[in-house]
CSV table of C-alpha atoms in Angstrom, one decimal:
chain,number,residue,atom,x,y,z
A,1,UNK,CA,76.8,70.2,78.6
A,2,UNK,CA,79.7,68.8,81.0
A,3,UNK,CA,77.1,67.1,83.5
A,4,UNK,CA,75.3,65.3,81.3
A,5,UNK,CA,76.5,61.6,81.5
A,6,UNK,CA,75.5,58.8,79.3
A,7,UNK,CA,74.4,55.7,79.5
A,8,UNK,CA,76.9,52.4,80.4
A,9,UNK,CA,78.6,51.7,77.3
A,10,UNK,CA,79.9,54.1,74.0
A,11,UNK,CA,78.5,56.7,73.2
A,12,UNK,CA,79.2,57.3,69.4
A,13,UNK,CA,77.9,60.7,68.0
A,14,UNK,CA,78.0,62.6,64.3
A,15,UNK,CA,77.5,66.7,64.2
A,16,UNK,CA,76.2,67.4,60.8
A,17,UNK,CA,74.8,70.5,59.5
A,18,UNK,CA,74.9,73.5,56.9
A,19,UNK,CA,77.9,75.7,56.4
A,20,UNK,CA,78.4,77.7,59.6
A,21,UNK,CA,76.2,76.0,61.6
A,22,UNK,CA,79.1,75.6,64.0
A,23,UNK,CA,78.8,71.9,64.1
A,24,UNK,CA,82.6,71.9,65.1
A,25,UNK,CA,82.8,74.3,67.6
A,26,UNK,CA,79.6,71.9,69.0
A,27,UNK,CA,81.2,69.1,68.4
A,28,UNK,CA,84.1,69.8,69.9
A,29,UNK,CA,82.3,71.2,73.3
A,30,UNK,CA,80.7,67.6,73.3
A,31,UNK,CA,84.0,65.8,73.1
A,32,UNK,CA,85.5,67.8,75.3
A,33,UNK,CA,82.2,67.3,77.6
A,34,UNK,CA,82.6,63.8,77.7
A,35,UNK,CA,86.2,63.8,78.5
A,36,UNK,CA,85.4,65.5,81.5
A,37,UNK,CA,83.5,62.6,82.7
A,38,UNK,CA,86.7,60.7,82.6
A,39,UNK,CA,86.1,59.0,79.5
A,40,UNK,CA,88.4,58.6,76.7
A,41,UNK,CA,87.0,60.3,73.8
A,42,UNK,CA,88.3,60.0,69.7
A,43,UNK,CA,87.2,63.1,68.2
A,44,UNK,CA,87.1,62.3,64.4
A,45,UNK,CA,87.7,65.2,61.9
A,46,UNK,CA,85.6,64.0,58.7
A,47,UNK,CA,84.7,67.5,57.1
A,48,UNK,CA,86.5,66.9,53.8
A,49,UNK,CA,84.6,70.1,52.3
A,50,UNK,CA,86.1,72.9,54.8
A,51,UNK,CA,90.2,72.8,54.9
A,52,UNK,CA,90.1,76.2,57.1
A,53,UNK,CA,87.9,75.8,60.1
A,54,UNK,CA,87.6,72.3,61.0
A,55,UNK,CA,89.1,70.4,64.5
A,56,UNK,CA,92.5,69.7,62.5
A,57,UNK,CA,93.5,73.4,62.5
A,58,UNK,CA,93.5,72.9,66.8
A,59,UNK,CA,94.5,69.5,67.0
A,60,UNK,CA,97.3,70.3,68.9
A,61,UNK,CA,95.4,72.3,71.7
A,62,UNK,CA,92.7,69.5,71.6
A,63,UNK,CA,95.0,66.7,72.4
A,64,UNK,CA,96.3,68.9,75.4
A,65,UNK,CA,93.0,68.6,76.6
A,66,UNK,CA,93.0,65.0,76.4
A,67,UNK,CA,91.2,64.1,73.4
A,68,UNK,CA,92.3,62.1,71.2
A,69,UNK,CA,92.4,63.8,67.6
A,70,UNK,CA,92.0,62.0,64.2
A,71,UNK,CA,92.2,63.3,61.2
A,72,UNK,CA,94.7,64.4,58.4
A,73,UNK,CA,97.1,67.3,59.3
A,74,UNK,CA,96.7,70.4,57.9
A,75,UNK,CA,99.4,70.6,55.7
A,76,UNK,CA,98.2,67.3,53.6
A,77,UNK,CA,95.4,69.3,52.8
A,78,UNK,CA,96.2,70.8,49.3
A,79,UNK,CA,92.7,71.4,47.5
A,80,UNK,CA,89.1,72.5,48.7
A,81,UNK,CA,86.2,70.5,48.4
A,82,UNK,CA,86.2,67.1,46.1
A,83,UNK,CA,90.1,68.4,44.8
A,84,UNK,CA,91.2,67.7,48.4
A,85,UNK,CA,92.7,65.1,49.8
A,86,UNK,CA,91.0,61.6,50.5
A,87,UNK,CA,90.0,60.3,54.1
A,88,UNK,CA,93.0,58.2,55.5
A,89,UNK,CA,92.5,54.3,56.5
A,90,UNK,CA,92.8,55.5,60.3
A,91,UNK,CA,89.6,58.0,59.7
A,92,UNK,CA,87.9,54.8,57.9
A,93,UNK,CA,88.3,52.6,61.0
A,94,UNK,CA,87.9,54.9,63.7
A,95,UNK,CA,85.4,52.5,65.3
A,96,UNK,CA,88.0,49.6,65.9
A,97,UNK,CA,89.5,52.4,68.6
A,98,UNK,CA,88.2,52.2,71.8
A,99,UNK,CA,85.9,54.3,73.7
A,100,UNK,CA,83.6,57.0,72.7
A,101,UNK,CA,83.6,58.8,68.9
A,102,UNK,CA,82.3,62.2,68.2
A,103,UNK,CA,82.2,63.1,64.3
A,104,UNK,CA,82.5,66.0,63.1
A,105,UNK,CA,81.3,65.9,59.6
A,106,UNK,CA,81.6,68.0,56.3
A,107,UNK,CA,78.7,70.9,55.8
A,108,UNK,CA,75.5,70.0,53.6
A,109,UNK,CA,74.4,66.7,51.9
A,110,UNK,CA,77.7,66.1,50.4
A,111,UNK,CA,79.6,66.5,53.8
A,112,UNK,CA,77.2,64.2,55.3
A,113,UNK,CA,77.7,61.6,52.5
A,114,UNK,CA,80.9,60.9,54.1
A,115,UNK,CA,79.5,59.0,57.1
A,116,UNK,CA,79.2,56.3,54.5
A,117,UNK,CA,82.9,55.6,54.6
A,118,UNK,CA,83.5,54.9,58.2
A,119,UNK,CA,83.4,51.1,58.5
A,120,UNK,CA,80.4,49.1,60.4
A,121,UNK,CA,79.0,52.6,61.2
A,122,UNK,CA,75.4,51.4,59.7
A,123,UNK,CA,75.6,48.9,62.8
A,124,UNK,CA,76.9,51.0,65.3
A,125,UNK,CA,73.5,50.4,67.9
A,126,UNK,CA,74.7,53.5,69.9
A,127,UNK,CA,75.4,55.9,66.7
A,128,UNK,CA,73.1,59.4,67.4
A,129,UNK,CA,73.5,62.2,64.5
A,130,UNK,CA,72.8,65.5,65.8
A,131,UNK,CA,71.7,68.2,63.2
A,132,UNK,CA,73.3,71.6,63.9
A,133,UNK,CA,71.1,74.1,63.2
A,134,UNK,CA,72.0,78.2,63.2
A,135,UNK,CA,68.0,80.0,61.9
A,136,UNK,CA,70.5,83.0,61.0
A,137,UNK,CA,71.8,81.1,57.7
A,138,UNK,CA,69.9,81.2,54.6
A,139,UNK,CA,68.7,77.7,53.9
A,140,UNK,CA,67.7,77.2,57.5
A,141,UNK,CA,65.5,81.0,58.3
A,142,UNK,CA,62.1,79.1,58.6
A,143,UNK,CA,60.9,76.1,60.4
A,144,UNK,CA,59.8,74.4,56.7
A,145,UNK,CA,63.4,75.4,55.4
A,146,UNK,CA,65.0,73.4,58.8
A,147,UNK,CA,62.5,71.0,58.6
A,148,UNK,CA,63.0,70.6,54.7
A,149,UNK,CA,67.1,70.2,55.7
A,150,UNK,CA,66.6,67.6,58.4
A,151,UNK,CA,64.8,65.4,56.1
A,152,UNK,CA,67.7,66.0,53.2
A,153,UNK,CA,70.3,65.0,56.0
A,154,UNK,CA,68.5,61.8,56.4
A,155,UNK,CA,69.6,60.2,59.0
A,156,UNK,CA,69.7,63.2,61.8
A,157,UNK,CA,68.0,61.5,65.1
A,158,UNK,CA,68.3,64.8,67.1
A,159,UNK,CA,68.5,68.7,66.7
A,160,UNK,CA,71.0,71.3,68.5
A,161,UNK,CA,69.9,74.5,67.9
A,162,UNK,CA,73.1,77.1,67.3
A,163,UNK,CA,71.4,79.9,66.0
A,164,UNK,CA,73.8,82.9,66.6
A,165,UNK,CA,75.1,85.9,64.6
A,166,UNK,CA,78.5,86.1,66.4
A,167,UNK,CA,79.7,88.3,68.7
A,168,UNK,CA,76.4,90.4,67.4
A,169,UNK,CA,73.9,87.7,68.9
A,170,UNK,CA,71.3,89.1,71.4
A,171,UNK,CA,68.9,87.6,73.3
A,172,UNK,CA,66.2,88.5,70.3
A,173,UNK,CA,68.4,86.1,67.8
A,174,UNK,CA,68.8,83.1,70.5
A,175,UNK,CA,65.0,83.5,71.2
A,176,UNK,CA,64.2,83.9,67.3
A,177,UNK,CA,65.9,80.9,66.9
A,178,UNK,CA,64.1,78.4,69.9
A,179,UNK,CA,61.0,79.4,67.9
A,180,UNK,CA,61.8,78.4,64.6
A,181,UNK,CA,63.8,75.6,65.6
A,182,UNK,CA,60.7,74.4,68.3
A,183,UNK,CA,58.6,74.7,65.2
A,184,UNK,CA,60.8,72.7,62.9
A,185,UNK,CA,61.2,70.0,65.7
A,186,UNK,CA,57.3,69.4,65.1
A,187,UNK,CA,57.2,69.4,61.4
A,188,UNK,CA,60.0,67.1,61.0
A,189,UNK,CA,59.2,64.8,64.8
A,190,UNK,CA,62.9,65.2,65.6
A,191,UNK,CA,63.8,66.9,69.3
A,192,UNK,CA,65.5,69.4,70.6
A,193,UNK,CA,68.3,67.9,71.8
A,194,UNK,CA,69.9,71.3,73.0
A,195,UNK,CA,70.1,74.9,72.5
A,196,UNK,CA,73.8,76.0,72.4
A,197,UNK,CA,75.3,79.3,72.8
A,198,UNK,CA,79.1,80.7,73.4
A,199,UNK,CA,79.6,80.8,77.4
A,200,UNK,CA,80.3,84.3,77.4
A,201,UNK,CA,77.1,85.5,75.5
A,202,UNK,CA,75.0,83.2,77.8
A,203,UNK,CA,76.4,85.1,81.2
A,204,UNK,CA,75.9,88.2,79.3
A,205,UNK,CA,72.3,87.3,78.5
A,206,UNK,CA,71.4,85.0,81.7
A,207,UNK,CA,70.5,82.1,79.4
A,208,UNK,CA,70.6,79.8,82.5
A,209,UNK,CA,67.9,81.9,83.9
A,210,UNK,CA,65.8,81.6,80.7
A,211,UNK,CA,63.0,78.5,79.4
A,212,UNK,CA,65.1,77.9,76.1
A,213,UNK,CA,62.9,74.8,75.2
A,214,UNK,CA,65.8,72.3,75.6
A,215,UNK,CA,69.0,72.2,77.9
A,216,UNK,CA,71.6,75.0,77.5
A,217,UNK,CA,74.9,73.6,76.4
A,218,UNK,CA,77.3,76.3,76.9
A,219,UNK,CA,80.3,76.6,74.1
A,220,UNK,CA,83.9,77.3,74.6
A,221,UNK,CA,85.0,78.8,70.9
A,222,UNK,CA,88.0,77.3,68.9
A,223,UNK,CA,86.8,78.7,65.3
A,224,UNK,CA,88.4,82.1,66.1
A,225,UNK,CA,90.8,84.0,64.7
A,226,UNK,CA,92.8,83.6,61.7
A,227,UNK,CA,93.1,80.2,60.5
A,228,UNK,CA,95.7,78.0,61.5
A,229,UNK,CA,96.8,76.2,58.1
């Protein structure tokens, strides 16, 4: 994931996906990933459907890492879902902030509605939306059922596959997963952008060793633990 470098100019991203998909421990590895590259890198917390794990519960470790965190704090956050508190004018117009912007955006068709309140993102030529996919949750266990999601999600350009059961992932689950998410990617036309997996369960497993269909991007976890509130 780290030596992957983009094109000349932004690079603006959105991770969108069901609920635990692990769209923000993704999107965070891909913040942090291009912040290694020396670029400077907004990480935008839009999941206004999760108070508990999203980035804001980390911001401070993030920032110490050298992103640079937006979103509200943790303790404006007094209600779940719709009761919770409104996106903030700085979360609006996180395009006006230079360099690149990852997203990481609320779980399901509602969470993903809220792409629709960042200003001039509809004209945003380098906007990519990545589609986290874990095969081990309920409305994504079949290729149709991913296939079926990606079109609900409407727009998702690209696919990372997540599929994991935790610390109880084996090789059998990651390999269950390139197959139904390979099959998916040809229902629906959209690639494989990337297969991730925790570092430590990749070493464990040789992943690197292994044909998983698309490039390994290898996750440092942040989701862990008891919630920081």
């Amino acid at each position: 994931m780290g030596n992957q470098r983009c094109c000349l100019g932004r690079t603006v991203e959105a991770f969108v996906g069901e609920y635990a998909s692990g769209k923000t421990e993704v999107s965070i590895n891909r913040a942090l990933a291009l912040n290694r590259q020396n670029r400077r890198v907004v990480l935008l917390d839009l999941d206004t459907e999760e108070p508990v794990y999203t980035v804001r519960t980390v911001r401070p470790l993030l920032e110490q890492r050298g992103l640079e965190v937006v979103s509200l704090e943790s303790h404006m956050v007094f209600g779940l879902g719709e009761a919770g508190v409104p996106v903030t004018e700085e979360m609006v117009t996180v395009l006006r902030l230079p360099g690149d912007v990852v997203i990481d955006v609320g779980y399901g068709v509602h969470g993903a509605a809220a792409l629709n309140l960042i200003d001039g993102l509809e004209d945003e030529p380098s906007l990519t939306v990545y589609c986290v996919i874990n095969a081990k949750r309920p409305m994504t266990s079949t290729p149709e059922r991913v296939a079926r999601y990606l079109e609900e999600l409407d727009p998702c350009h690209k696919i990372v596959n997540n599929t994991n059961l935790g610390r109880e992932t084996t090789r059998e689950v990651i390999l269950d997963g390139v197959e139904i998410v390979t099959q998916a990617s040809r229902i629906s036309g959209k690639p494989v952008a990337a297969v991730s997996v925790d570092a430590r369960i990749a070493d464990d497993l040789g992943l690197d060793r292994m044909d998983l269909g698309a490039p390994l991007w290898r996750l440092e976890l942040f989701m862990t633990g008891k919630p920081k509130l």
